[in-house]
mmCIF file of C-alpha atoms in Angstrom:
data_model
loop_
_atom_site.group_PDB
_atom_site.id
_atom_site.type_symbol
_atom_site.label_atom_id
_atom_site.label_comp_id
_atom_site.label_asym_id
_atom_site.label_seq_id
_atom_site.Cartn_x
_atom_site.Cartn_y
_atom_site.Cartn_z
ATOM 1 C CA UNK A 1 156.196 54.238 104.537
ATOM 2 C CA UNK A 2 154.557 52.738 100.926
ATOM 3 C CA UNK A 3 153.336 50.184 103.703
ATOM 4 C CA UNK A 4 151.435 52.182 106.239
ATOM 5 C CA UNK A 5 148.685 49.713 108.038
ATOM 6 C CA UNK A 6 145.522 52.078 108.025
ATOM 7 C CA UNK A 7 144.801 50.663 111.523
ATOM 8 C CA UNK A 8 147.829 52.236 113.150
ATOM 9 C CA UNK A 9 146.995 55.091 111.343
ATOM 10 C CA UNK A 10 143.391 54.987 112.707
ATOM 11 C CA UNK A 11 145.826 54.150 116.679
ATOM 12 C CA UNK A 12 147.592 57.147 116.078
ATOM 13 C CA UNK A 13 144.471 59.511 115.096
ATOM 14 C CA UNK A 14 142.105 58.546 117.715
ATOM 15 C CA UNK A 15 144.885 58.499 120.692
ATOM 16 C CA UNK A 16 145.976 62.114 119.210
ATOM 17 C CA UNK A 17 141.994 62.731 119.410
ATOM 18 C CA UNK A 18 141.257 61.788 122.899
ATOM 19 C CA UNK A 19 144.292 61.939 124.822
ATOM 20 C CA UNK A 20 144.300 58.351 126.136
ATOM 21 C CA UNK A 21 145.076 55.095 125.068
ATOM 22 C CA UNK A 22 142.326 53.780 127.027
ATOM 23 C CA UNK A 23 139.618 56.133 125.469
ATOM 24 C CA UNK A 24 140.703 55.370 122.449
ATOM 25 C CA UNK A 25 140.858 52.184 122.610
ATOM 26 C CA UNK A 26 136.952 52.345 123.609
ATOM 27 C CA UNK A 27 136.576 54.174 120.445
ATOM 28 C CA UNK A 28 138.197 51.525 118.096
ATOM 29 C CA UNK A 29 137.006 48.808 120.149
ATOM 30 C CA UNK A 30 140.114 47.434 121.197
ATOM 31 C CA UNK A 31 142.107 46.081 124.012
ATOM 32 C CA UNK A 32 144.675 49.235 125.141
ATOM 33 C CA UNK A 33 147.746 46.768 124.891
ATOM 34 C CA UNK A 34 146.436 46.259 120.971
ATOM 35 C CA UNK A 35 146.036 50.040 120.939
ATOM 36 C CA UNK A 36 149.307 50.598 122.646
ATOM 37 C CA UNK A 37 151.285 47.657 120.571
ATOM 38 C CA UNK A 38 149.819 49.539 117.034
ATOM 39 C CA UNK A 39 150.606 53.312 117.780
ATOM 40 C CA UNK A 40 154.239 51.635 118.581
ATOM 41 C CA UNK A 41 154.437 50.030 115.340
ATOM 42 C CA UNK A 42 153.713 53.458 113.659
ATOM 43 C CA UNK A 43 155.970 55.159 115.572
ATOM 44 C CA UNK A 44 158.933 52.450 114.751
ATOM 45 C CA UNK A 45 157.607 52.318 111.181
ATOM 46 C CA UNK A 46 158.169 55.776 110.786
ATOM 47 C CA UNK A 47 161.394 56.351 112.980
ATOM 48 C CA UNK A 48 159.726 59.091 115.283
ATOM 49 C CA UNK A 49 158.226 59.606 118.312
ATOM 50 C CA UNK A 50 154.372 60.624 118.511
ATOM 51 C CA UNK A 51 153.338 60.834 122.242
ATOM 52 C CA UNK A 52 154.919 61.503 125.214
ATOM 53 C CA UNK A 53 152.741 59.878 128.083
ATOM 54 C CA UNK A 54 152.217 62.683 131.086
ATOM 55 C CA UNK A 55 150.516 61.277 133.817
ATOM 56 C CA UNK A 56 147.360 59.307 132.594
ATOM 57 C CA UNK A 57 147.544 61.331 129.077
ATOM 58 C CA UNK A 58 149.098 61.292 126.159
ATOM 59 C CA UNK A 59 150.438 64.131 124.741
ATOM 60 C CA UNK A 60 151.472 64.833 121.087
ATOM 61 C CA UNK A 61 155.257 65.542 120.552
ATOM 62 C CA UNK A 62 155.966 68.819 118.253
ATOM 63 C CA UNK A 63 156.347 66.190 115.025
ATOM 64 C CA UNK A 64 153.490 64.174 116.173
ATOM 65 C CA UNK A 65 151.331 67.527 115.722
ATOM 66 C CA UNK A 66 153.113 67.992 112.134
ATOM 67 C CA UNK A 67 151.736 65.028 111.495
ATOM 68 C CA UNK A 68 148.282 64.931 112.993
ATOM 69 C CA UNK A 69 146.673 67.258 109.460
ATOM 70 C CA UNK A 70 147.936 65.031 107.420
ATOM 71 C CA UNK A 71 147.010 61.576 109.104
ATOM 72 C CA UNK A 72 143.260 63.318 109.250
ATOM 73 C CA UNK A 73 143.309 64.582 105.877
ATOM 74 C CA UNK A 74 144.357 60.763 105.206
ATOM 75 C CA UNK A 75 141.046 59.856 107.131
ATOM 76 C CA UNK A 76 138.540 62.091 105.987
ATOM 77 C CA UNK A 77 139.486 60.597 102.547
ATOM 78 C CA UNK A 78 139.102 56.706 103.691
ATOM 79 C CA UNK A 79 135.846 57.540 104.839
ATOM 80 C CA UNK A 80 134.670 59.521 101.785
ATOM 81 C CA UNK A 81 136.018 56.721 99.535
ATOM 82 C CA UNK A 82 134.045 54.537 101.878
ATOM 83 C CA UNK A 83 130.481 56.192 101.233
ATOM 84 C CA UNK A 84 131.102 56.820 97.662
ATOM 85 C CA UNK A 85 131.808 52.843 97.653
ATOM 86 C CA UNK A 86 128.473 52.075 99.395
ATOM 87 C CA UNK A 87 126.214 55.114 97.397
ATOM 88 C CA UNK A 88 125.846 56.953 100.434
ATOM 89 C CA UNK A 89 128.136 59.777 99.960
ATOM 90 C CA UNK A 90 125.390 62.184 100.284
ATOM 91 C CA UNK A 91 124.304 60.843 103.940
ATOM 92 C CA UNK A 92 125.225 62.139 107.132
ATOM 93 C CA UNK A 93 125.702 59.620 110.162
ATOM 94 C CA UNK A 94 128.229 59.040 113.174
ATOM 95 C CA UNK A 95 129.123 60.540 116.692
ATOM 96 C CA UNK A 96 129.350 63.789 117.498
ATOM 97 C CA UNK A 97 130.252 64.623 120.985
ATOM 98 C CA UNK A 98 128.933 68.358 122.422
ATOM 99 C CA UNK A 99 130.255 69.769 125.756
ATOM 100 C CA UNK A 100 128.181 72.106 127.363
ATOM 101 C CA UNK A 101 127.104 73.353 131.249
ATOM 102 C CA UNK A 102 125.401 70.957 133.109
ATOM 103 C CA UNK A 103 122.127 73.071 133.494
ATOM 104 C CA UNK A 104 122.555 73.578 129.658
ATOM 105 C CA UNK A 105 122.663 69.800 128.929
ATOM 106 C CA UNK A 106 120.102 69.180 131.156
ATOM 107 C CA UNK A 107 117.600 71.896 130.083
ATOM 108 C CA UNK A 108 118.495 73.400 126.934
ATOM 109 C CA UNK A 109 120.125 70.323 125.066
ATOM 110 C CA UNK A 110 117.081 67.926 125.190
ATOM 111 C CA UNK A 111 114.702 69.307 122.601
ATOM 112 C CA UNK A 112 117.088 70.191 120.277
ATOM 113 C CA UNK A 113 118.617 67.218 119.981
ATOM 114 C CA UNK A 114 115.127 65.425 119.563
ATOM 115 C CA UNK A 115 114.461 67.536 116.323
ATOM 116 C CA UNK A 116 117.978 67.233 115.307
ATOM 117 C CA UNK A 117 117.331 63.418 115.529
ATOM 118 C CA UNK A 118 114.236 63.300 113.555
ATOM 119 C CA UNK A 119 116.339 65.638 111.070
ATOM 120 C CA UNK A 120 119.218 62.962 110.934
ATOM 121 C CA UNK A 121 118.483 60.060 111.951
ATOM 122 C CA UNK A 122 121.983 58.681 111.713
ATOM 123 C CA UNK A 123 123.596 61.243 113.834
ATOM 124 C CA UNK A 124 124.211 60.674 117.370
ATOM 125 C CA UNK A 125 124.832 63.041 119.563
ATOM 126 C CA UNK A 126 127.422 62.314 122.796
ATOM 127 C CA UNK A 127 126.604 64.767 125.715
ATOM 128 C CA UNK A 128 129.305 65.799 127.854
ATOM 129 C CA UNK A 129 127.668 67.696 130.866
ATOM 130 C CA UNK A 130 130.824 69.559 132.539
ATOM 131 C CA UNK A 131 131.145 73.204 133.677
ATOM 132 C CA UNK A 132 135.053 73.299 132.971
ATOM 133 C CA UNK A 133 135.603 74.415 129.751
ATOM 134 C CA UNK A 134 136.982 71.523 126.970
ATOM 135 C CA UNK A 135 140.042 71.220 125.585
ATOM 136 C CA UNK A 136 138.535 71.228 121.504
ATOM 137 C CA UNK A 137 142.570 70.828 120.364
ATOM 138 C CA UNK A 138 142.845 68.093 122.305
ATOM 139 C CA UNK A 139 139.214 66.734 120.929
ATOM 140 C CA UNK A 140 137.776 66.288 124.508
ATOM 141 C CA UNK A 141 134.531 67.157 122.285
ATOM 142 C CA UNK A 142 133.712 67.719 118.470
ATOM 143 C CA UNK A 143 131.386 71.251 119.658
ATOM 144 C CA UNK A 144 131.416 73.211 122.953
ATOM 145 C CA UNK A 145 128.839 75.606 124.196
ATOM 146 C CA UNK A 146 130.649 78.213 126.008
ATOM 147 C CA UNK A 147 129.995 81.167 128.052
ATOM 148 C CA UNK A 148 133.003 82.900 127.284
ATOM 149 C CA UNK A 149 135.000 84.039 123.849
ATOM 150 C CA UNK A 150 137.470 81.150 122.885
ATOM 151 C CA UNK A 151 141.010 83.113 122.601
ATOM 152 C CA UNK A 152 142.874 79.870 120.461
ATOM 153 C CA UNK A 153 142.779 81.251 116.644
ATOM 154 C CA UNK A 154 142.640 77.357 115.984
ATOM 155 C CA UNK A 155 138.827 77.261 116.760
ATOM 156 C CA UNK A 156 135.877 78.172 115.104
ATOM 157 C CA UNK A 157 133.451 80.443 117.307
ATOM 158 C CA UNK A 158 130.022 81.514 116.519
ATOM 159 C CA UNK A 159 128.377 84.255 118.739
ATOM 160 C CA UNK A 160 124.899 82.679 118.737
ATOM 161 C CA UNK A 161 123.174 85.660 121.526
ATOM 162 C CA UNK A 162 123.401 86.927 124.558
ATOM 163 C CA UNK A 163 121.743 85.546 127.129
ATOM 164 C CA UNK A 164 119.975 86.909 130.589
ATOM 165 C CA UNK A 165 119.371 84.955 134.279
ATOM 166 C CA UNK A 166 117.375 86.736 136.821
ATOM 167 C CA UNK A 167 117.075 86.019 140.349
ATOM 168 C CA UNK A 168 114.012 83.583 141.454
ATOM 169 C CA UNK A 169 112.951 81.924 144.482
ATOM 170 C CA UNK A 170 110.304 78.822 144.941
ATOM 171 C CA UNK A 171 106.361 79.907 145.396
ATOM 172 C CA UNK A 172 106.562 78.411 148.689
ATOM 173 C CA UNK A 173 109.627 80.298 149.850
ATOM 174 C CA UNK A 174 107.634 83.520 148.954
ATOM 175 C CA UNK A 175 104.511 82.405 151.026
ATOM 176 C CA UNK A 176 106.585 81.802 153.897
ATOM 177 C CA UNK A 177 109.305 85.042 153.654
ATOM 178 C CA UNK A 178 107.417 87.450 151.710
ATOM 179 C CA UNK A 179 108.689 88.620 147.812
ATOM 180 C CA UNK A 180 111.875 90.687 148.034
ATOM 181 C CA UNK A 181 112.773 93.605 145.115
ATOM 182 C CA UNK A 182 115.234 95.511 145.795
ATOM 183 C CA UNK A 183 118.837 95.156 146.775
ATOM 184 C CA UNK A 184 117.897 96.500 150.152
ATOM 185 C CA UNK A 185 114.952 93.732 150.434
ATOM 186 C CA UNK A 186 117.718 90.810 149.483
ATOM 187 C CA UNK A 187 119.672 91.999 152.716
ATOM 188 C CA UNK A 188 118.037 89.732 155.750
ATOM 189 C CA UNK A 189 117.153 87.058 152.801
ATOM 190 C CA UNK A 190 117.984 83.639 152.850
ATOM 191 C CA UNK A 191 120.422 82.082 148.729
ATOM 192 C CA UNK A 192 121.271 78.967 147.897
ATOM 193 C CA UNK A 193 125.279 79.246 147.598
ATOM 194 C CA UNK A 194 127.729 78.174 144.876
ATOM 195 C CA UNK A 195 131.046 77.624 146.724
ATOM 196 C CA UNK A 196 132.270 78.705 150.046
ATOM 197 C CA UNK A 197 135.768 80.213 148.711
ATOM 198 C CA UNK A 198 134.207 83.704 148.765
ATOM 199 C CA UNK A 199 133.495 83.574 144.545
ATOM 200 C CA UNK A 200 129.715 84.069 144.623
ATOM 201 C CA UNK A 201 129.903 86.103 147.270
ATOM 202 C CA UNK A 202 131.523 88.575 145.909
ATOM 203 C CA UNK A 203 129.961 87.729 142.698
ATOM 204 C CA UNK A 204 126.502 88.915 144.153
ATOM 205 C CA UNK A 205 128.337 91.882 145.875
ATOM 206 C CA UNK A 206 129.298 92.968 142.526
ATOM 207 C CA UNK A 207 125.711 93.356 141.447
ATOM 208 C CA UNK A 208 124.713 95.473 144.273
ATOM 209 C CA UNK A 209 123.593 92.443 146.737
ATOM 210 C CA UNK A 210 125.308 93.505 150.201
ATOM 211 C CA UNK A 211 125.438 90.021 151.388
ATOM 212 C CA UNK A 212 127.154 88.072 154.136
ATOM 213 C CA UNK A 213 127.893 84.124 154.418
ATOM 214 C CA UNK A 214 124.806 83.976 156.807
ATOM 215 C CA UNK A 215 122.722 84.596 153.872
ATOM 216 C CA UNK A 216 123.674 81.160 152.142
ATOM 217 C CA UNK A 217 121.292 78.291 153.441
ATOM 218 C CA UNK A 218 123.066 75.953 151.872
ATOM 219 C CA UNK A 219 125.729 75.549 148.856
ATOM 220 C CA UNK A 220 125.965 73.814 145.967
ATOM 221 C CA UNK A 221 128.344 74.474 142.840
ATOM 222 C CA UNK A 222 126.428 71.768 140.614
ATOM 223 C CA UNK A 223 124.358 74.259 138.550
ATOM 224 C CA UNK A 224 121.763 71.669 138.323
ATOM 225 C CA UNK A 225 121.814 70.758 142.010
ATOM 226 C CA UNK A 226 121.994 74.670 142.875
ATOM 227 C CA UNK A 227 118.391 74.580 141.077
ATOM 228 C CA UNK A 228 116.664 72.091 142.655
ATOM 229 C CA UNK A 229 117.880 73.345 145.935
ATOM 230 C CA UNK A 230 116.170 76.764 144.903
ATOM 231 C CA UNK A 231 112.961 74.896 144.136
ATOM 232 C CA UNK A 232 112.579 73.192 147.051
ATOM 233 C CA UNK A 233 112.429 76.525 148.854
ATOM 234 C CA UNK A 234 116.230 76.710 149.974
ATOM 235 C CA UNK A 235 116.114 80.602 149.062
ATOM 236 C CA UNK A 236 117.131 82.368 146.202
ATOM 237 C CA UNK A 237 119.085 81.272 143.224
ATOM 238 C CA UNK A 238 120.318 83.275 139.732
ATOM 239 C CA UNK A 239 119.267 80.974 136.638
ATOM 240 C CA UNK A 240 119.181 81.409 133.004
ATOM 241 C CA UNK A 241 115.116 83.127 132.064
ATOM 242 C CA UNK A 242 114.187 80.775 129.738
ATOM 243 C CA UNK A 243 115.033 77.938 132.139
ATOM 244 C CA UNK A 244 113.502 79.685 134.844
ATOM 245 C CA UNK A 245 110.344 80.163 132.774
ATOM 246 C CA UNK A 246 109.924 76.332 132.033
ATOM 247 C CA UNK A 247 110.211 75.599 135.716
ATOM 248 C CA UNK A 248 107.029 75.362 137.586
ATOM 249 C CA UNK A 249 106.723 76.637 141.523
ATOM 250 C CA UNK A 250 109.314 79.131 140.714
ATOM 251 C CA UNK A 251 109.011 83.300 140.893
ATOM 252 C CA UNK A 252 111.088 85.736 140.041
ATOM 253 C CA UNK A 253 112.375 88.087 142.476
ATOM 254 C CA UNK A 254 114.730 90.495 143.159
ATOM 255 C CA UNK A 255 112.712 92.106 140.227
ATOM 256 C CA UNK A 256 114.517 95.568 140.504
ATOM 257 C CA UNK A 257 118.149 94.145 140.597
ATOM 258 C CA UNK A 258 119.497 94.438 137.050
ATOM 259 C CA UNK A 259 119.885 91.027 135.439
ATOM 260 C CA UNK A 260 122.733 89.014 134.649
ATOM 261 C CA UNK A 261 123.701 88.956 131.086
ATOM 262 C CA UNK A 262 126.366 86.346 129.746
ATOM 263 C CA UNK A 263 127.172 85.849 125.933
ATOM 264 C CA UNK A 264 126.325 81.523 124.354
ATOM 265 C CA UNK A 265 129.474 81.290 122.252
ATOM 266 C CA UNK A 266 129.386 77.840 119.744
ATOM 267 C CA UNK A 267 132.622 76.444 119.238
ATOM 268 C CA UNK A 268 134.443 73.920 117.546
ATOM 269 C CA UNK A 269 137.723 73.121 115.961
ATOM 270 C CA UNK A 270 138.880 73.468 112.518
ATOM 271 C CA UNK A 271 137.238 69.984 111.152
ATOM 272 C CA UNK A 272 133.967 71.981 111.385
ATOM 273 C CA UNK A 273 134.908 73.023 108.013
ATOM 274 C CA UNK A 274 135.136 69.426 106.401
ATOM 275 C CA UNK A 275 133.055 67.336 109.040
ATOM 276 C CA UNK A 276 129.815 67.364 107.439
ATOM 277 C CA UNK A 277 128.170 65.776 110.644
ATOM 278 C CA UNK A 278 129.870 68.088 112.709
ATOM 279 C CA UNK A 279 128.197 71.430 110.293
ATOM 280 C CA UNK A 280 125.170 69.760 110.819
ATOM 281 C CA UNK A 281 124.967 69.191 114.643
ATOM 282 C CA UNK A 282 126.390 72.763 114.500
ATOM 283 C CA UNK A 283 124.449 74.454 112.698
ATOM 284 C CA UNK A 284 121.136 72.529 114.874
ATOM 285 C CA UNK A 285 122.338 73.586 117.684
ATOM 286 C CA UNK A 286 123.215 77.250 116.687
ATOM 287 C CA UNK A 287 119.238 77.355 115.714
ATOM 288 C CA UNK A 288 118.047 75.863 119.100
ATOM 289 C CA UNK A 289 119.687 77.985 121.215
ATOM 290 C CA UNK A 290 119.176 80.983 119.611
ATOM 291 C CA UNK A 291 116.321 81.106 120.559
ATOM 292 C CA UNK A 292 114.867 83.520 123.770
ATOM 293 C CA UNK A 293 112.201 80.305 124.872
#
């Protein structure tokens, strides 16, 4: 143990931090049979086993997770002693990777990041564009943007607001059907879907919409797809106001049904507290989408 090679060490963090030899070997640049060969070593160095390998993944063992805090607290010092080495202990740089809703990275993301960047300059920012949520324990991204309260006391969660979607249709789609209001207009009108499992139907029952499957058009559970099949005069569609707002060709209707109102929760795990790249992308993002656009 007096010699521990800091690149195993760096193996064993990064496969414990994606999940995968291969992504971490992406992350080190390495070959995986280097990776793989190294977080062996460190596992026969120190006479235990780290991962068990289910499936594709690989999974920390109960002493492997003992371990993780301290190989990261091992880390976080290497690359402190590192700046302080170079005189750049006071500047903030490297990768941070954000999860968030596809529509979200698509709309919301963009302009936030571009004043982050002129901000920091030496942070960049990896969008991951998925509507499942990530698994921040198992570092499948530094930050999430969730529309839900995490439940894992692990993670760090900021209530940034609460946000509202309305119902809208294309201009041309209200030239050629007229502009429904109520929940009795939306009965004989024509919706863009979201799956055909019955889910958003009886989502849109709940608010009052008596609807049938011959109202969908079409279907699409690809947020962003579900949008530009509203815009191109598919029917009607639920989307986030301030998205809705920005989009031209697009009115709202359905303006007497009560809107949809979901919290934006910011998350992260419990190196938010000592990642000073990670407070800052944070803390960026936490001002950008708080606000109503």
């Amino acid at each position: 143990m007096d010699n521990l090679d800091w690149n195993q060490l760096k193996a064993f963090l990064q496969t414990a931090q994606t999940g995968s030899l291969s992504a971490a070997a992406r992350k080190l640049g390495l070959t995986q049979p280097t990776l793989s060969r190294q977080v062996a070593a460190i596992e026969q160095q120190m006479g235990v086993t780290l991962f068990e390998r289910v499936g594709k993944s690989m999974v920390l063992t109960p002493t492997g997770l003992d371990l993780l805090e301290h190989a990261r607290a091992m880390g976080t010092a290497a690359e402190a002693l590192g700046l302080a080495a170079s005189g750049r202990s006071q500047a903030v740089g490297g990768v941070v990777s954000v999860s968030a809703t596809d529509v979200v990275a698509t709309h919301l993301l963009p302009p936030i990041l571009q004043r982050l960047r002129a901000r920091e300059p030496g942070i960049a920012v990896e969008v991951i564009a998925s509507n499942a949520l990530s698994d921040l324990l198992r570092r499948e991204a530094d930050i999430a943007i969730r529309h839900v309260q995490p439940e894992q006391p692990e993670l760090i969660a900021r209530l940034v607001r609460e946000a509202r979607a309305c119902f809208y249709a294309s201009e041309s789609w209200v030239q050629a059907h007229g502009h429904p209001r109520s929940a009795e207009d939306a009965v004989n009108a024509e919706f863009v879907g979201s799956d055909r499992n019955g889910q958003y139907l009886a989502y849109l029952r709940q608010y009052g919409l008596s609807l049938s499957e011959d109202n969908f058009t079409c279907y699409a559970d690809h947020t962003a797809a579900h949008w530009a099949l509203v815009r191109q005069g598919m029917g009607i569609g639920a989307m986030m106001d301030e998205i809705a707002r920005e989009t031209p060709g697009i009115v709202r209707v359905l303006d007497d049904v009560a809107p949809v109102r979901f919290p934006v929760w910011l998350v992260s795990h419990r190196e938010l507290r000592t990642s000073r790249r990670i407070r800052v992308v944070f803390e960026a993002l936490a001002e950008g989408l708080a606000l109503d656009r």
